[in-house]
C-alpha positions as semicolon CSV with decimal commas, in nm:
position;residue;x (nm);y (nm);z (nm)
1;M;9,843;8,285;10,581
2;V;9,876;8,617;10,721
3;Q;9,908;8,495;11,067
4;I;10,150;8,201;10,968
5;V;10,376;8,448;10,798
6;D;10,385;8,664;11,123
7;L;10,439;8,365;11,360
8;E;10,725;8,257;11,116
9;R;10,867;8,586;11,163
10;L;10,844;8,592;11,525
11;A;10,995;8,223;11,553
12;N;11,278;8,318;11,317
13;G;11,331;8,650;11,562
14;W;11,319;8,412;11,875
15;L;11,601;8,192;11,699
16;A;11,819;8,474;11,689
17;P;11,982;8,559;12,006
18;A;11,969;8,924;11,954
19;S;11,610;8,931;11,882
20;R;11,474;8,660;12,106
21;P;11,348;8,849;12,415
22;Q;11,131;9,079;12,190
23;S;11,004;8,786;11,973
24;E;10,938;8,579;12,294
25;R;10,743;8,842;12,427
26;H;10,517;8,883;12,154
27;L;10,476;8,520;12,104
28;R;10,382;8,471;12,477
29;E;10,135;8,756;12,435
30;Q;9,969;8,570;12,124
31;V;9,937;8,257;12,303
32;A;9,780;8,408;12,612
33;E;9,544;8,584;12,357
34;D;9,487;8,289;12,158
35;P;9,654;7,979;12,256
36;L;9,485;7,733;11,997
37;R;9,533;7,958;11,693
38;T;9,912;8,038;11,788
39;M;10,002;7,679;11,882
40;R;9,827;7,569;11,580
41;G;10,020;7,803;11,354
42;L;10,366;7,703;11,529
43;C;10,270;7,330;11,447
44;W;10,175;7,431;11,075
45;L;10,499;7,587;11,035
46;M;10,677;7,270;11,184
47;A;10,461;7,077;10,937
48;M;10,602;7,290;10,657
49;G;10,965;7,192;10,760
50;V;10,880;6,835;10,790
51;V;10,770;6,828;10,422
52;A;11,050;7,008;10,325
53;I;11,273;6,730;10,462
54;H;11,041;6,482;10,330
55;L;11,063;6,646;9,985
56;R;11,454;6,646;10,039
57;T;11,513;6,308;10,183
58;G;11,214;6,082;10,102
59;W;11,159;5,989;10,473
60;A;10,814;5,970;10,541
61;P;10,654;6,281;10,728
62;A;10,492;6,086;11,014
63;A;10,868;5,949;11,068
64;V;11,024;6,312;11,076
65;V;10,778;6,423;11,311
66;H;10,836;6,101;11,534
67;D;11,202;6,214;11,558
68;L;11,109;6,563;11,667
69;T;11,288;6,599;12,030
70;F;11,338;6,852;12,276
71;P;11,683;6,905;12,297
72;G;11,861;6,902;12,619
73;I;12,050;6,725;12,901
74;W;11,770;6,597;13,084
75;R;11,754;6,257;12,899
76;G;11,932;5,956;13,062
77;A;11,886;5,663;13,298
78;E;11,946;5,903;13,621
79;A;11,643;6,109;13,549
80;P;11,381;5,860;13,427
81;E;11,072;6,078;13,580
82;S;11,194;6,380;13,434
83;E;11,228;6,211;13,102
84;R;10,871;6,079;13,124
85;V;10,727;6,451;13,174
86;W;10,948;6,624;12,924
87;E;10,886;6,328;12,657
88;N;10,504;6,382;12,730
89;L;10,523;6,753;12,668
90;A;10,721;6,684;12,356
91;E;10,453;6,420;12,236
92;R;10,180;6,678;12,272
93;V;10,362;6,925;12,019
94;R;10,381;6,610;11,793
95;L;10,048;6,544;11,804
96;G;9,992;6,920;11,708
97;V;10,254;6,880;11,399
98;L;10,071;6,542;11,287
99;A;9,747;6,737;11,305
100;A;9,866;7,006;11,096
101;L;10,017;6,735;10,839
102;T;9,694;6,525;10,813
103;D;9,398;6,765;10,903
104;D;9,281;6,432;11,093
105;P;8,972;6,565;11,318
106;D;9,063;6,305;11,607
107;S;9,430;6,431;11,605
108;A;9,312;6,798;11,619
109;A;9,067;6,737;11,904
110;R;9,331;6,553;12,101
111;F;9,569;6,851;12,053
112;H;9,307;7,118;12,150
113;E;9,251;6,922;12,445
114;C;9,622;6,875;12,541
115;L;9,639;7,269;12,521
116;R;9,361;7,311;12,765
117;H;9,451;7,037;13,023
118;P;9,608;7,086;13,286
119;P;9,495;7,443;13,281
120;G;9,806;7,682;13,207
121;I;9,986;7,442;13,007
122;T;10,008;7,614;12,666
123;P;10,301;7,875;12,770
124;I;10,485;7,574;12,837
125;L;10,391;7,383;12,538
126;L;10,496;7,737;12,373
127;D;10,854;7,680;12,513
128;Y;10,860;7,321;12,384
129;A;10,746;7,403;12,024
130;L;10,987;7,677;11,983
131;R;11,288;7,451;12,098
132;M;11,164;7,177;11,885
133;L;11,114;7,427;11,596
134;A;11,485;7,522;11,641
135;D;11,571;7,152;11,628
136;L;11,382;7,117;11,313
137;H;11,552;7,424;11,168
138;Q;11,878;7,263;11,229
139;R;11,793;6,960;11,076
140;M;11,676;7,139;10,779
141;I;12,015;7,327;10,737
142;D;12,177;6,987;10,748
143;H;11,993;6,873;10,448
144;G;12,070;7,189;10,262
145;I;11,733;7,353;10,326
146;D;11,729;7,713;10,412
147;P;11,413;7,726;10,662
148;R;11,383;8,114;10,637
149;E;11,089;8,293;10,482
150;M;10,927;7,952;10,379
151;A;10,574;8,073;10,481
152;G;10,647;8,404;10,331
153;T;10,764;8,248;10,017
154;L;10,450;8,037;10,008
155;A;10,225;8,313;10,062
156;L;10,357;8,506;9,765
157;Y;10,274;8,219;9,544
158;T;9,937;8,114;9,680
159;V;9,596;8,279;9,656
160;D;9,334;8,217;9,953
161;P;9,065;8,007;9,804
162;Q;8,709;8,150;9,796
163;D;8,584;7,878;9,995
164;R;8,710;7,692;10,339
165;A;8,971;7,458;10,191
166;T;9,183;7,232;10,442
167;A;9,513;7,361;10,519
168;C;9,712;7,041;10,577
169;F;9,959;6,847;10,385
170;R;9,744;6,516;10,377
171;P;9,861;6,367;10,047
172;L;10,208;6,335;10,172
173;T;10,127;6,152;10,452
């Protein structure tokens, strides 16, 4: 949970223009050091936001994940190949969020492969995850949910179990 809270702090820093360069540098360092753990943590944060939207709206978590997009001007009939590439990258991040939601071993293994192939893809996926997280934060705000300090608040009210429990949201999916 300590790493999740730290990632939340860095992600929130990335969302603020004044602190974006410093937060991005720290996130890139973490991705370079431990890509799987960093990306799984960011996807877990996104899954927590998905659950918050589910609880506020009643929308199925899998549907909220499916609607996560990479915002930008790249979509459109004039650039179908670009759209296909960008959508493939966004789908990799969505897979990580679903793996965090469900703790499904197959999804987790496929997400792990998405981080390894092709080599060097993880920094690109970090950019996608951060932009998708920004989109998710805006959706939360639109639904009256304050996305700041959610993991920090959760950490205050939970105790790490003695045995290794799954860190997922499976009952909601």
